[in-house]
Amino acid sequence: MADKHAPFIALALSGGGARAMAFHLGCLRALRDRGILEKVTVMSAVSGGSVIGAAWAYGESTFEAFEAQVVSVLRRGLQWEIAREVFCSWQGIRIVATLLFTGVVSFIIAVALFVLDRGRRWLGLPTGRLEAALVAFSRLLPIWGSLTTAFEAALARTLFGKRRMDEVVQPGLATIVNACDLRTGTAFRFGSERSGGWRYGDIVDGVPTVAKAVAASAAFPILLPPLIEKFEFQQKGARHTSTVSLTDGGVFDNLGVAVLEPGRPHDYAFHHPVTHIISLNAGGGQFEGEERHYWWPGRVARSFGAVHRKAQDSVYQRLHKYVETGELEGFGMVYLGQQDDRLPWVPPDLVRREQVKDYPTDFAPMSSKDLTLLASRGEQLTHLIVDRYLADIAA
């Protein structure tokens, strides 16, 4: 156990698009007011949480300037920034070229593979080698541009510039931006100390940019394609080059706490003992049970939501157990979807759960009213949780 007089505080910012950004803004404001934010030693962020988390870690040096920047981004909406890159920069030309060449060739290969597969299965034709060759060739097709590379360019232009993951502005802070590699189905982490994944090793051909890390972490798979990148890795003393297919970190861990847990396996981003974990969760909470999901979009969305909730419940059970066994000294969860009647006490001016839980997670422009409601609830809940569970590290 680490020295109780020197807490090692970890802050985890969940996914949730613009809703998460606004909610987390209020949480960070409260943590700053309670003297905790400056004590945070490591920050792990996912998806929408990675946008605001990276803005804090790599952006403006003062909280006031950071807050003004985040509010400006939320009010404008990142959707328009992506559209600007698509229609007003070289990104659009690269996307069209990718669709015309790689898209058409991929379609032809897919049809050929379908025909060859049926010929092998139904007629016993020896097409296995040809199929393997076509699959190998398809992996070599170039990806010059996509909506996700446009997202990366928009993030670089509006927030991060060319700043690299090792260029953290906040003193004494280590950062982790979580993504998921679709090729292996495993976590892929960009960190201020190291980047990579346990299936690949550490990236050794340069330090990735913050914009690239955040774009990969926030590439919500239903709306944005994966970010296809080739890196040189070092694993067990040997170097190799591999192509990864990176998508939203929420696919693997939407809370961003897995890398922080005691005894965590296969960690390629962070190697320090944590004493306290603060989890900021922008999820909407329990389902109301009033909707019937007959159609495909609703069924898929609700199914994913149920899986995420089950996984998150398991994570929180483990974190509470770590506190009981002494592996953690403290744990606090600030949960947007928290049932109000289960709070330690209910302030008379509390922004109610029903007012914010259904706000969409897209990056559309946010009204001043919605931003105020989401940020205020985050601020109010954080003060309640600090008083109840984290008083020992507050100022």
PDB file of C-alpha atoms in Angstrom, residues 24 27-29 36 51 79 97 119 122 167 186 190 208 227 235 245 257 281 350 370 376 379 390:
ATOM      1  CA  HIS A  24     -17.322  16.435 -17.163  1.00  0.00           C
ATOM      2  CA  CYS A  27     -17.193  17.811 -12.541  1.00  0.00           C
ATOM      3  CA  LEU A  28     -13.751  19.251 -13.253  1.00  0.00           C
ATOM      4  CA  ARG A  29     -14.929  22.646 -12.061  1.00  0.00           C
ATOM      5  CA  ILE A  36      -8.440  17.846  -5.922  1.00  0.00           C
ATOM      6  CA  VAL A  51     -11.791  15.313 -25.985  1.00  0.00           C
ATOM      7  CA  GLN A  79     -19.993  18.169 -36.368  1.00  0.00           C
ATOM      8  CA  ALA A  97     -10.239   9.254 -53.812  1.00  0.00           C
ATOM      9  CA  GLY A 119     -17.558 -22.518 -55.513  1.00  0.00           C
ATOM     10  CA  TRP A 122     -20.712 -26.249 -53.231  1.00  0.00           C
ATOM     11  CA  GLU A 167       3.819  17.251 -24.310  1.00  0.00           C
ATOM     12  CA  THR A 186      -8.175  -5.487 -27.493  1.00  0.00           C
ATOM     13  CA  PHE A 190      -2.064   6.315 -26.235  1.00  0.00           C
ATOM     14  CA  PRO A 208       1.619  10.029 -31.709  1.00  0.00           C
ATOM     15  CA  LEU A 227      -8.725   5.032 -37.924  1.00  0.00           C
ATOM     16  CA  GLN A 235       7.659  -6.265 -28.325  1.00  0.00           C
ATOM     17  CA  SER A 245      -7.769  -0.455 -36.936  1.00  0.00           C
ATOM     18  CA  VAL A 257     -10.877   2.675 -15.391  1.00  0.00           C
ATOM     19  CA  ASN A 281     -19.604   8.632 -15.750  1.00  0.00           C
ATOM     20  CA  LEU A 350     -30.310  20.103  -7.891  1.00  0.00           C
ATOM     21  CA  ASP A 370     -28.388  22.431 -22.094  1.00  0.00           C
ATOM     22  CA  SER A 376     -24.353  22.163 -13.218  1.00  0.00           C
ATOM     23  CA  GLU A 379     -20.681  20.154 -10.453  1.00  0.00           C
ATOM     24  CA  LEU A 390     -13.288  11.562  -0.892  1.00  0.00           C
TER      25      LEU A 390
END
